[in-house]
Short mmCIF file of C-alpha atoms in Angstrom, two decimals:
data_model
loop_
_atom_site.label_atom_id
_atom_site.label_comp_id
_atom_site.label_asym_id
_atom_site.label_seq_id
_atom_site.Cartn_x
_atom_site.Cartn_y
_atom_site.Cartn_z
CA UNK A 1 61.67 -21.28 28.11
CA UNK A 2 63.00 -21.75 24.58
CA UNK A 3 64.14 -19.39 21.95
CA UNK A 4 60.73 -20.67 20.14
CA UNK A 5 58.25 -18.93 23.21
CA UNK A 6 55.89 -16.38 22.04
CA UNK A 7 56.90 -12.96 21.76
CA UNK A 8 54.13 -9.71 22.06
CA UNK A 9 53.69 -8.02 18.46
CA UNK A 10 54.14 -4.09 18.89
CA UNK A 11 51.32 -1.83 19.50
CA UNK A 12 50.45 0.30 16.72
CA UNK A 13 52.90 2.83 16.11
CA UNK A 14 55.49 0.82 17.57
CA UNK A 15 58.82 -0.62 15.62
CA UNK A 16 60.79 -4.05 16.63
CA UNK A 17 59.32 -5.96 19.31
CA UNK A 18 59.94 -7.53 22.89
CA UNK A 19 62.42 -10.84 23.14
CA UNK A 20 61.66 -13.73 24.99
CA UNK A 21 61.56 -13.38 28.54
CA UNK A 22 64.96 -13.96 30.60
CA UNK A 23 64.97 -14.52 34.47
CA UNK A 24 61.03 -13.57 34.35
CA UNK A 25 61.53 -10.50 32.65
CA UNK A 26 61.07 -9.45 28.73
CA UNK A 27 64.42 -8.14 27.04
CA UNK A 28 63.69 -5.49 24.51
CA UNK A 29 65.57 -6.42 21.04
CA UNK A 30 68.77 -4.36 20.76
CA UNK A 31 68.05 -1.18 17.93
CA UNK A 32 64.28 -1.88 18.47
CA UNK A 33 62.10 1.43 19.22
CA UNK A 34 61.25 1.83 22.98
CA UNK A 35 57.74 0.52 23.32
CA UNK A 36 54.96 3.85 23.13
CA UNK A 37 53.44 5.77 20.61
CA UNK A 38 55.09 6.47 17.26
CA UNK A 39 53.64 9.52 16.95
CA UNK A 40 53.78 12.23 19.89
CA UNK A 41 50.35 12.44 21.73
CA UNK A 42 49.13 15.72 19.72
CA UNK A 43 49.92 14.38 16.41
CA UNK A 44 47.46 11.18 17.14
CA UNK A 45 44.66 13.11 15.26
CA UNK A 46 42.72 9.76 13.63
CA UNK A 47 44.23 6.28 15.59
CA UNK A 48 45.41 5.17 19.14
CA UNK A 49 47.16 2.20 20.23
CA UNK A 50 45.61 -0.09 21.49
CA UNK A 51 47.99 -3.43 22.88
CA UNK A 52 47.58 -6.39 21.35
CA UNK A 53 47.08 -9.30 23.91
CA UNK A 54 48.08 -12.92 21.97
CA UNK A 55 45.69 -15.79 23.07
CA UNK A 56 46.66 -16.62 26.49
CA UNK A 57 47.36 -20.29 27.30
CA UNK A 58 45.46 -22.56 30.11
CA UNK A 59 45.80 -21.51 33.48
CA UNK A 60 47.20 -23.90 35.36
CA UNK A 61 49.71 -24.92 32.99
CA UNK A 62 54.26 -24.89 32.86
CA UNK A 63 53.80 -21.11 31.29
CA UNK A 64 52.09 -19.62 33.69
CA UNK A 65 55.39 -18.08 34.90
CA UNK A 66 56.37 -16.94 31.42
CA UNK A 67 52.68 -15.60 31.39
CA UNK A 68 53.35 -13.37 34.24
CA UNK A 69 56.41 -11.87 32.80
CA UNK A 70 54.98 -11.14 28.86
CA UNK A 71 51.91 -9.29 30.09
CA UNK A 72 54.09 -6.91 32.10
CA UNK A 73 56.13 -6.31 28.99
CA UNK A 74 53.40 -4.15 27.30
CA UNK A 75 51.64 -1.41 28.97
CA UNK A 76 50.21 -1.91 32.35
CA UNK A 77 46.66 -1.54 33.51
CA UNK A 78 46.88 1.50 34.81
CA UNK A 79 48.36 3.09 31.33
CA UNK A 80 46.00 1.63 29.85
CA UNK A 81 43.33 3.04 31.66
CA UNK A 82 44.80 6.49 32.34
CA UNK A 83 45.15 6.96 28.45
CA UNK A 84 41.45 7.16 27.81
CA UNK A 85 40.60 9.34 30.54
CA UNK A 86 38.82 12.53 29.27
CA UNK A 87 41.90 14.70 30.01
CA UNK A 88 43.95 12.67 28.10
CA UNK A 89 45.72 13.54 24.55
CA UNK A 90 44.39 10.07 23.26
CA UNK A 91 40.57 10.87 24.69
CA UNK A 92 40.84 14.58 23.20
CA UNK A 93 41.83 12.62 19.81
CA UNK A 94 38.19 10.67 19.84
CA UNK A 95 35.68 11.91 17.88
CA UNK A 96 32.85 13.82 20.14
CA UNK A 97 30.41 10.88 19.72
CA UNK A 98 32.95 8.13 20.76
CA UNK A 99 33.13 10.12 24.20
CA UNK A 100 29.84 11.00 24.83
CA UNK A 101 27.80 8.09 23.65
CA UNK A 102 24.25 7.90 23.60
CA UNK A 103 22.55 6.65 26.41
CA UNK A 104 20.55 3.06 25.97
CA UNK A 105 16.77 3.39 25.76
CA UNK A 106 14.76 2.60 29.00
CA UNK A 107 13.86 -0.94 28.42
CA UNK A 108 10.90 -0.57 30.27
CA UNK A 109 9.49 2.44 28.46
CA UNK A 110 6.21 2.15 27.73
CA UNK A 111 5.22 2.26 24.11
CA UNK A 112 3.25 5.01 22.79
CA UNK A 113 -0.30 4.69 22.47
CA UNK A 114 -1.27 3.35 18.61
CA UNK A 115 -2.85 6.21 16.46
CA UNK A 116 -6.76 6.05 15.93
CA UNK A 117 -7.33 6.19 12.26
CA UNK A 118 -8.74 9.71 10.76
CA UNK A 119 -11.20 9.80 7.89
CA UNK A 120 -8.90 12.67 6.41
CA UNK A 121 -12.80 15.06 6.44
CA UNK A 122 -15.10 16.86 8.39
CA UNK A 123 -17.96 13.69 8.52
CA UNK A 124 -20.53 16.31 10.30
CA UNK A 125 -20.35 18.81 7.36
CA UNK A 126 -19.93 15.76 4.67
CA UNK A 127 -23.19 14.17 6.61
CA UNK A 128 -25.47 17.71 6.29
CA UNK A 129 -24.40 18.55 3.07
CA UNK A 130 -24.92 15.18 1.53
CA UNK A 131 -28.43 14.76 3.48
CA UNK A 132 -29.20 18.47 1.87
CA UNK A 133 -28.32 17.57 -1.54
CA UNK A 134 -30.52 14.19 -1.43
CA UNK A 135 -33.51 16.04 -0.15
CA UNK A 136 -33.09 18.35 -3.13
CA UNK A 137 -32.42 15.99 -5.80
CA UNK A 138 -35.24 13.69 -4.50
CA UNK A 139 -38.21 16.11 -4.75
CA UNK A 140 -36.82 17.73 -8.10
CA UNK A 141 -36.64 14.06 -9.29
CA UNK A 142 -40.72 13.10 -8.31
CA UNK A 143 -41.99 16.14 -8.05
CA UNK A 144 -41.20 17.63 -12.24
CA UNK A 145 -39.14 15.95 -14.40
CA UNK A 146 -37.89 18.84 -16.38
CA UNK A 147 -36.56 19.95 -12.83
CA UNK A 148 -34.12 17.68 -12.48
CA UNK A 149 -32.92 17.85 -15.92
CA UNK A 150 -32.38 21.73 -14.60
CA UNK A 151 -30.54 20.58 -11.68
CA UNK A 152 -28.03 18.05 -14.14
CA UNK A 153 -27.28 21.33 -16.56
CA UNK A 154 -26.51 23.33 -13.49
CA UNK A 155 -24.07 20.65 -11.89
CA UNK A 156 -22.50 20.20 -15.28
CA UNK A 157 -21.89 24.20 -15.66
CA UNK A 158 -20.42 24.39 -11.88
CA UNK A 159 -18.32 21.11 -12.67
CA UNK A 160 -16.76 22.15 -16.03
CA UNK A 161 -16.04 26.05 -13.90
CA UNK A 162 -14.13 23.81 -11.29
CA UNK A 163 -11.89 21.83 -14.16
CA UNK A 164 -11.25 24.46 -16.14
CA UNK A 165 -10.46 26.46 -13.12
CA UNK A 166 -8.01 24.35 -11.94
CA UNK A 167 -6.35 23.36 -15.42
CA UNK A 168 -6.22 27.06 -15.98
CA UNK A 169 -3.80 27.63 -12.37
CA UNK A 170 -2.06 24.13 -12.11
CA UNK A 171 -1.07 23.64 -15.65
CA UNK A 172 -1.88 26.70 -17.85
CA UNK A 173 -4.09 25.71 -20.16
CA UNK A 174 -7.23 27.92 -21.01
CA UNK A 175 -10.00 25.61 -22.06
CA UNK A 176 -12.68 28.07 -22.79
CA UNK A 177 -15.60 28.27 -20.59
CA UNK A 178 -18.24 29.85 -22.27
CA UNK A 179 -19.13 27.33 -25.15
CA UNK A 180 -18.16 24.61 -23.09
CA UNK A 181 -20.59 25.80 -20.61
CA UNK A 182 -23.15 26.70 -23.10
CA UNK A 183 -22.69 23.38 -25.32
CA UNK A 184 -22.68 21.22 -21.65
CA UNK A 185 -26.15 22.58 -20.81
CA UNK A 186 -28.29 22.09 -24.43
CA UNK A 187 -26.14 18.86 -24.62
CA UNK A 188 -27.61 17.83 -21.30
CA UNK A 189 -31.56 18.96 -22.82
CA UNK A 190 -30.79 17.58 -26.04
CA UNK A 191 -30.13 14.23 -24.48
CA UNK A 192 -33.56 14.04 -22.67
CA UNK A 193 -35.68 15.61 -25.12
CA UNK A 194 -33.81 13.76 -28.60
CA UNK A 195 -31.85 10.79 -26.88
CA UNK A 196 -28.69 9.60 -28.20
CA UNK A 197 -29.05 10.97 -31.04
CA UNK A 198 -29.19 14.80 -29.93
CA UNK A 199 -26.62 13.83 -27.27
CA UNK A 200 -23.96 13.11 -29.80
CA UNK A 201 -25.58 15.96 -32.19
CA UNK A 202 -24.85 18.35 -29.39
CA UNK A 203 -21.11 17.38 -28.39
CA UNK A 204 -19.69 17.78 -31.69
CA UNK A 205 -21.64 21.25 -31.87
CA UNK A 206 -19.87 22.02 -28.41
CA UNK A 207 -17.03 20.66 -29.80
CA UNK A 208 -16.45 22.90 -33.14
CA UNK A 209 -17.33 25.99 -30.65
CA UNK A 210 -14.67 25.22 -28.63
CA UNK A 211 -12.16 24.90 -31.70
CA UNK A 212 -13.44 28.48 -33.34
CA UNK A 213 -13.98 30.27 -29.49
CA UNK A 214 -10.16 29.52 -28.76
CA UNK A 215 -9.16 30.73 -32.62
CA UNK A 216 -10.05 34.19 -30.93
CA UNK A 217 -6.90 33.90 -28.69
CA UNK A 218 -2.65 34.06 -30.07
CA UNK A 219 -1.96 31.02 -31.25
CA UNK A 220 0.58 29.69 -28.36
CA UNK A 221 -0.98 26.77 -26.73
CA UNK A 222 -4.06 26.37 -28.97
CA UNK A 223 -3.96 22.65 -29.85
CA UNK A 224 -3.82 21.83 -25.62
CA UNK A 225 -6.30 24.43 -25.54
CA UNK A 226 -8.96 22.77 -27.50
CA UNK A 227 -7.73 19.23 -26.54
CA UNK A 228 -8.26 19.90 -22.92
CA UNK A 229 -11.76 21.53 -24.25
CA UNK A 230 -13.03 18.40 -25.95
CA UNK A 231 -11.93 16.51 -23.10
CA UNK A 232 -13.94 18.36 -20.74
CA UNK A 233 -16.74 18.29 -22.88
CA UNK A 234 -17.09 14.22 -22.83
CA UNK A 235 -15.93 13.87 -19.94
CA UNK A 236 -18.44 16.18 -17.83
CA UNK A 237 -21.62 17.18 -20.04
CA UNK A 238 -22.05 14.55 -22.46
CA UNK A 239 -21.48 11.24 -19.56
CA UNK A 240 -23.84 13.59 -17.88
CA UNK A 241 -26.57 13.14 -21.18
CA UNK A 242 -27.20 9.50 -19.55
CA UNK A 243 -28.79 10.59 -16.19
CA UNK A 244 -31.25 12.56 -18.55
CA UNK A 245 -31.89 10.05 -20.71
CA UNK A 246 -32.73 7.41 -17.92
CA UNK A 247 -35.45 10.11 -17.01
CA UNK A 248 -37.29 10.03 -19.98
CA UNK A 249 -38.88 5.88 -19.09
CA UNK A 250 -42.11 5.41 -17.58
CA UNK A 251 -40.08 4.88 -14.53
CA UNK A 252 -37.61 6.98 -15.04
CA UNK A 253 -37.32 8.55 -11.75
CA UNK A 254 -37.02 5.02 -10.15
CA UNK A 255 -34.19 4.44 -12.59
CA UNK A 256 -32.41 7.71 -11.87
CA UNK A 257 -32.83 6.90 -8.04
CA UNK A 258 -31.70 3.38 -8.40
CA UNK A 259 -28.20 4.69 -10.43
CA UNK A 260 -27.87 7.30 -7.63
CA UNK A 261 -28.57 4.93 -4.78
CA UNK A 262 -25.78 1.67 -6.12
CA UNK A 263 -23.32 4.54 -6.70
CA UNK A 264 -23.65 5.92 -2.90
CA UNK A 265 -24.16 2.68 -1.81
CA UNK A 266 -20.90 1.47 -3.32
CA UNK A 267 -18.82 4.35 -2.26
CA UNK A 268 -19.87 4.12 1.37
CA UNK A 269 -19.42 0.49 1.44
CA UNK A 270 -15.86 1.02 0.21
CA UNK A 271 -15.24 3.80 2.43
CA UNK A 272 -16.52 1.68 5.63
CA UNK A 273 -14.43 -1.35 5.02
CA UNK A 274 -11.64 -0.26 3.57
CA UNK A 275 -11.41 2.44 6.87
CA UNK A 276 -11.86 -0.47 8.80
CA UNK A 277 -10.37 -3.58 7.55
CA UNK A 278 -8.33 -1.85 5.01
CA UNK A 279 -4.55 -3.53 4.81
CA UNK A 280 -3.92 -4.19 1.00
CA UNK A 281 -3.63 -1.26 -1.50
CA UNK A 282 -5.24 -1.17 -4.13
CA UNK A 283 -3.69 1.60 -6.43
CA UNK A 284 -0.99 3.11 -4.12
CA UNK A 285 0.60 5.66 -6.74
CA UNK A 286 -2.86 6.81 -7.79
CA UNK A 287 -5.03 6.60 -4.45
CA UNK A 288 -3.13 5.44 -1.59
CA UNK A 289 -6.22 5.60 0.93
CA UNK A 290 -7.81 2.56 -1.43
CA UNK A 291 -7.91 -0.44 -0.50
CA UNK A 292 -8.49 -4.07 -1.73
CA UNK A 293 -10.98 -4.69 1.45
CA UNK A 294 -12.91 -1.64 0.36
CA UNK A 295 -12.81 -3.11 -3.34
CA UNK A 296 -15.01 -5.93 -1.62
CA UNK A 297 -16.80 -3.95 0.80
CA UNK A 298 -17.89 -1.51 -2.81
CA UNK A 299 -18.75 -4.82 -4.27
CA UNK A 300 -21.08 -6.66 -1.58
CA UNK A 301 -22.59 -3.23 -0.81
CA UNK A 302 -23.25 -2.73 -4.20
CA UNK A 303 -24.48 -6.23 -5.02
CA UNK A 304 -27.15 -6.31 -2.39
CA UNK A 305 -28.40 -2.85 -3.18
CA UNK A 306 -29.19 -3.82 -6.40
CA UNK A 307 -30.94 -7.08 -5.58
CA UNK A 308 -33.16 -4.87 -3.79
CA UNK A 309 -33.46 -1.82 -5.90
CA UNK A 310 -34.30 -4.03 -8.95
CA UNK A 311 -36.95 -6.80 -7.28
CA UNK A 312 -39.14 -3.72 -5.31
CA UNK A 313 -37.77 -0.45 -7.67
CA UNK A 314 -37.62 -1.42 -11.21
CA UNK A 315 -40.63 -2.67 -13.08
CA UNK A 316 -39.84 -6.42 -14.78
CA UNK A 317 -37.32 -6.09 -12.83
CA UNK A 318 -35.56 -9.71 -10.74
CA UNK A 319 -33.11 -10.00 -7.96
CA UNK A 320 -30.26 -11.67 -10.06
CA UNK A 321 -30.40 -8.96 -12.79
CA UNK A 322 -29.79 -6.38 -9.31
CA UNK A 323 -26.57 -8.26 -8.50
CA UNK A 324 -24.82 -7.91 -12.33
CA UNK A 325 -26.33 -4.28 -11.75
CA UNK A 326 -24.28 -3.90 -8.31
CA UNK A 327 -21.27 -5.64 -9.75
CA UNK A 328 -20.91 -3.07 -12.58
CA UNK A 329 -21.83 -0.10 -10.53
CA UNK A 330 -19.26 -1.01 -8.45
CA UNK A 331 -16.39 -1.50 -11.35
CA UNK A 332 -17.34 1.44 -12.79
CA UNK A 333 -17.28 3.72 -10.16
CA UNK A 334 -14.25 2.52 -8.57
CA UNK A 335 -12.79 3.12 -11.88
CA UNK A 336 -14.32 6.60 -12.12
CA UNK A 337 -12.78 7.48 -9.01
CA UNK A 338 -9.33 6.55 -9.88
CA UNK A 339 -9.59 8.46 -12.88
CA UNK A 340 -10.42 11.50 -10.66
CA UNK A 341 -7.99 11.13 -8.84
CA UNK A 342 -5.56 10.54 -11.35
CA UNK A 343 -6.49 13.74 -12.70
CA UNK A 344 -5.91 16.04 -9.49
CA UNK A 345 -2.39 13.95 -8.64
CA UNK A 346 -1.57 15.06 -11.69
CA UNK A 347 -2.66 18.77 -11.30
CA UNK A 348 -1.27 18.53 -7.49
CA UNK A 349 -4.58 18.76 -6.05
CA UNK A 350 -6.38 17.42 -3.17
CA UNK A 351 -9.97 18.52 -4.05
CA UNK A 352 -11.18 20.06 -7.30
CA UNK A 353 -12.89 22.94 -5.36
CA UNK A 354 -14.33 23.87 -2.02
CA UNK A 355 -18.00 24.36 -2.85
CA UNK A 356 -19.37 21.88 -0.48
CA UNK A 357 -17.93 21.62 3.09
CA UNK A 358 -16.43 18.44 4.22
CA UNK A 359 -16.99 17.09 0.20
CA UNK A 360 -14.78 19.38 -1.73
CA UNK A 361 -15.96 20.30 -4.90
CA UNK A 362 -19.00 19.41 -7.72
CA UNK A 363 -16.37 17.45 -9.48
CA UNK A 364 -14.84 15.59 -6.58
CA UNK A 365 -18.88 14.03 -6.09
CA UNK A 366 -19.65 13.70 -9.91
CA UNK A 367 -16.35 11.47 -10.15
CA UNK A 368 -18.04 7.78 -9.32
CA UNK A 369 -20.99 9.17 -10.70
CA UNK A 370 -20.44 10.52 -14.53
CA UNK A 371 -18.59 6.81 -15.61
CA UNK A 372 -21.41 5.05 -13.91
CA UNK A 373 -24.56 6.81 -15.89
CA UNK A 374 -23.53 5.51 -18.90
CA UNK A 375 -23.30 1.99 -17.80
CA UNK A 376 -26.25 1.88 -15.50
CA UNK A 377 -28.37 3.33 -18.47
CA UNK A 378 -26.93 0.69 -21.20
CA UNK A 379 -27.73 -2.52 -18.42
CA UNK A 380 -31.16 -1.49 -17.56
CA UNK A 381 -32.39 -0.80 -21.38
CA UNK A 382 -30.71 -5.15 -21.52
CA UNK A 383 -32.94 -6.05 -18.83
CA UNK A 384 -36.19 -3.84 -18.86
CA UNK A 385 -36.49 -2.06 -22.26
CA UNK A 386 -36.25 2.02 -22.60
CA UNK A 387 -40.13 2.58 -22.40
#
């Protein structure tokens, strides 16, 4: 072989390297380091050699005899092996993982068993309590009108206790309850005995209470004090004024049930598809349980409920005017729900109180329901009249 045949590089560590192969055996360079580790065996705290093989040529071929002798120039098989025995100074140098490695997965494992979807509530208490609180609003709606208007003032009182409530823990600010309570209730009688009129009469009354009750107080906090007031004063007692003012038709107590029935009607059709077709979010940083599907589900529900309620419920009343009906309801209280929600994500809330078991709180069912009055009331004085 000539001066030109390959030569082995050096391990790592290693200085000079091994000549070309004489008489079948390699000739170290003269001054070159003896083959081995640069570093004593202890001292090998982060690296270990490992040799470097060059590409080998065809078997078969005129080197195969200078093959022989350049693999026995660098360390043999059984160095090579013995170094990364456990016991070994280059082993004890490996991290702990590199030694002990993780055994593979059983291919064959089976895979667990796919989760069943929860509705996130107790449905049997959420069932009772819901059937209860239809019975009663059902025979206080045909049996005495001024009933029900008593059972609207006493929702709005419990609902602006829960929001105040939790404004007052979560984020410190003391809306005052008294003439919000106070204003929420004759704002509530002033709407079915005066209309619009002594609806909006009534909320700025409530309104300047709330401005002169909190004057009472130090003076720290007193503008998101009364802001928070005024707030809570539209948003609960005065959307509220609607439900009473639907009363006061001919057939007014169709009308109320009609409102009540899209809105329940819409939620549950929501709830049922989007729980079980439900992919596609809808709002994930606001609600992440709604979905697109239950957008349509809210919507077809909706739709057909109000074909129905308006052709048999409503007098004058036609199929076609049911669907815009359903269409809106179900805008609306999608939207009124989201803004619910936005409200206790904010406040770090699940449920705006516990009042009723497996529903939460007033507030958490007068959510789809408060945005929706308003427009329910507004459409069916377009299609009917207010007599």
């Amino acid at each position: 072989m000539s001066d030109s045949s390959w030569r082995v590089p050096p391990a790592a560590g290693q200085a000079g390297y091994w000549g070309p192969a004489e008489g079948g055996q390699a000739q170290p360079v003269p001054g070159a380091v003896p083959a081995g580790p640069a570093y004593d065996a202890p001292e090998a705290q982060h690296t270990r050699p490992m040799p470097v093989v060059p590409d080998e040529p065809a078997y078969g071929s005129d080197q195969d005899g200078d093959l022989g002798a350049a693999r026995h120039s660098g360390p043999s098989f059984q160095e090579f092996r013995d170094a990364f025995r456990p016991e070994s100074p280059q082993a004890r140098a490996l991290p702990a993982e590199n030694q002990n490695p993780e055994p593979m997965p059983d291919a064959h494992q089976p895979a667990s068993a796919p989760q069943k979807k929860s509705a996130g509530r107790d449905l049997s208490a959420a069932i009772g309590v819901g059937v209860g609180l239809g019975v009663v609003i059902v025979a206080s709606l045909f049996v005495y009108k001024a009933v029900f208007v008593g059972v609207i003032a006493v929702a709005v009182v419990v609902g602006l206790w829960e929001l105040t409530s939790r404004l007052r823990e979560r984020k410190e600010i003391k809306a005052p309850l008294v003439p919000l309570a106070v204003g929420g209730a004759a704002m509530v009688v002033a709407g079915y005995v005066s209309g619009a009129e002594g609806a909006w009469v009534a909320m700025a009354l409530t309104a300047l209470a709330t401005l002169v009750w909190r004057m009472t107080e130090p003076p720290e906090g007193y503008l998101k004090d009364v802001t928070a007031g005024v707030f809570a004063a539209f948003y609960v007692p005065f959307l509220a004024t609607f439900v009473a003012m639907m009363l006061t038709a001919d057939d007014g107590p169709w009308r109320v049930l009609t409102f009540l029935l899209l809105t329940v009607v819409s939620d549950t059709g929501a709830y049922a598809v989007g729980w079980r077709f439900g992919k596609r979010k809808l709002a994930p940083r606001i609600s992440p349980g709604k979905t697109r599907e239950g957008l349509v589900g809210a919507v077809t529900f909706a739709m057909a409920a109000g074909a129905l309620c308006m052709q048999f419920l409503i007098h004058h009343g036609t199929w076609w005017q049911g669907l815009l009906l359903g269409l809106a309801v179900a805008a609306s209280a999608t939207l009124g729900d989201l803004g619910e929600s936005m409200i206790k994500r904010d406040l770090g809330i699940k449920d705006m109180g516990t009042l009723l078991p497996g529903h939460g709180g007033i507030m958490d069912r007068l959510d789809s329901l408060l945005p929706t009055a308003p427009v329910v009331w507004l459409l069916l004085v377009v299609f009917v009249g207010s007599a």
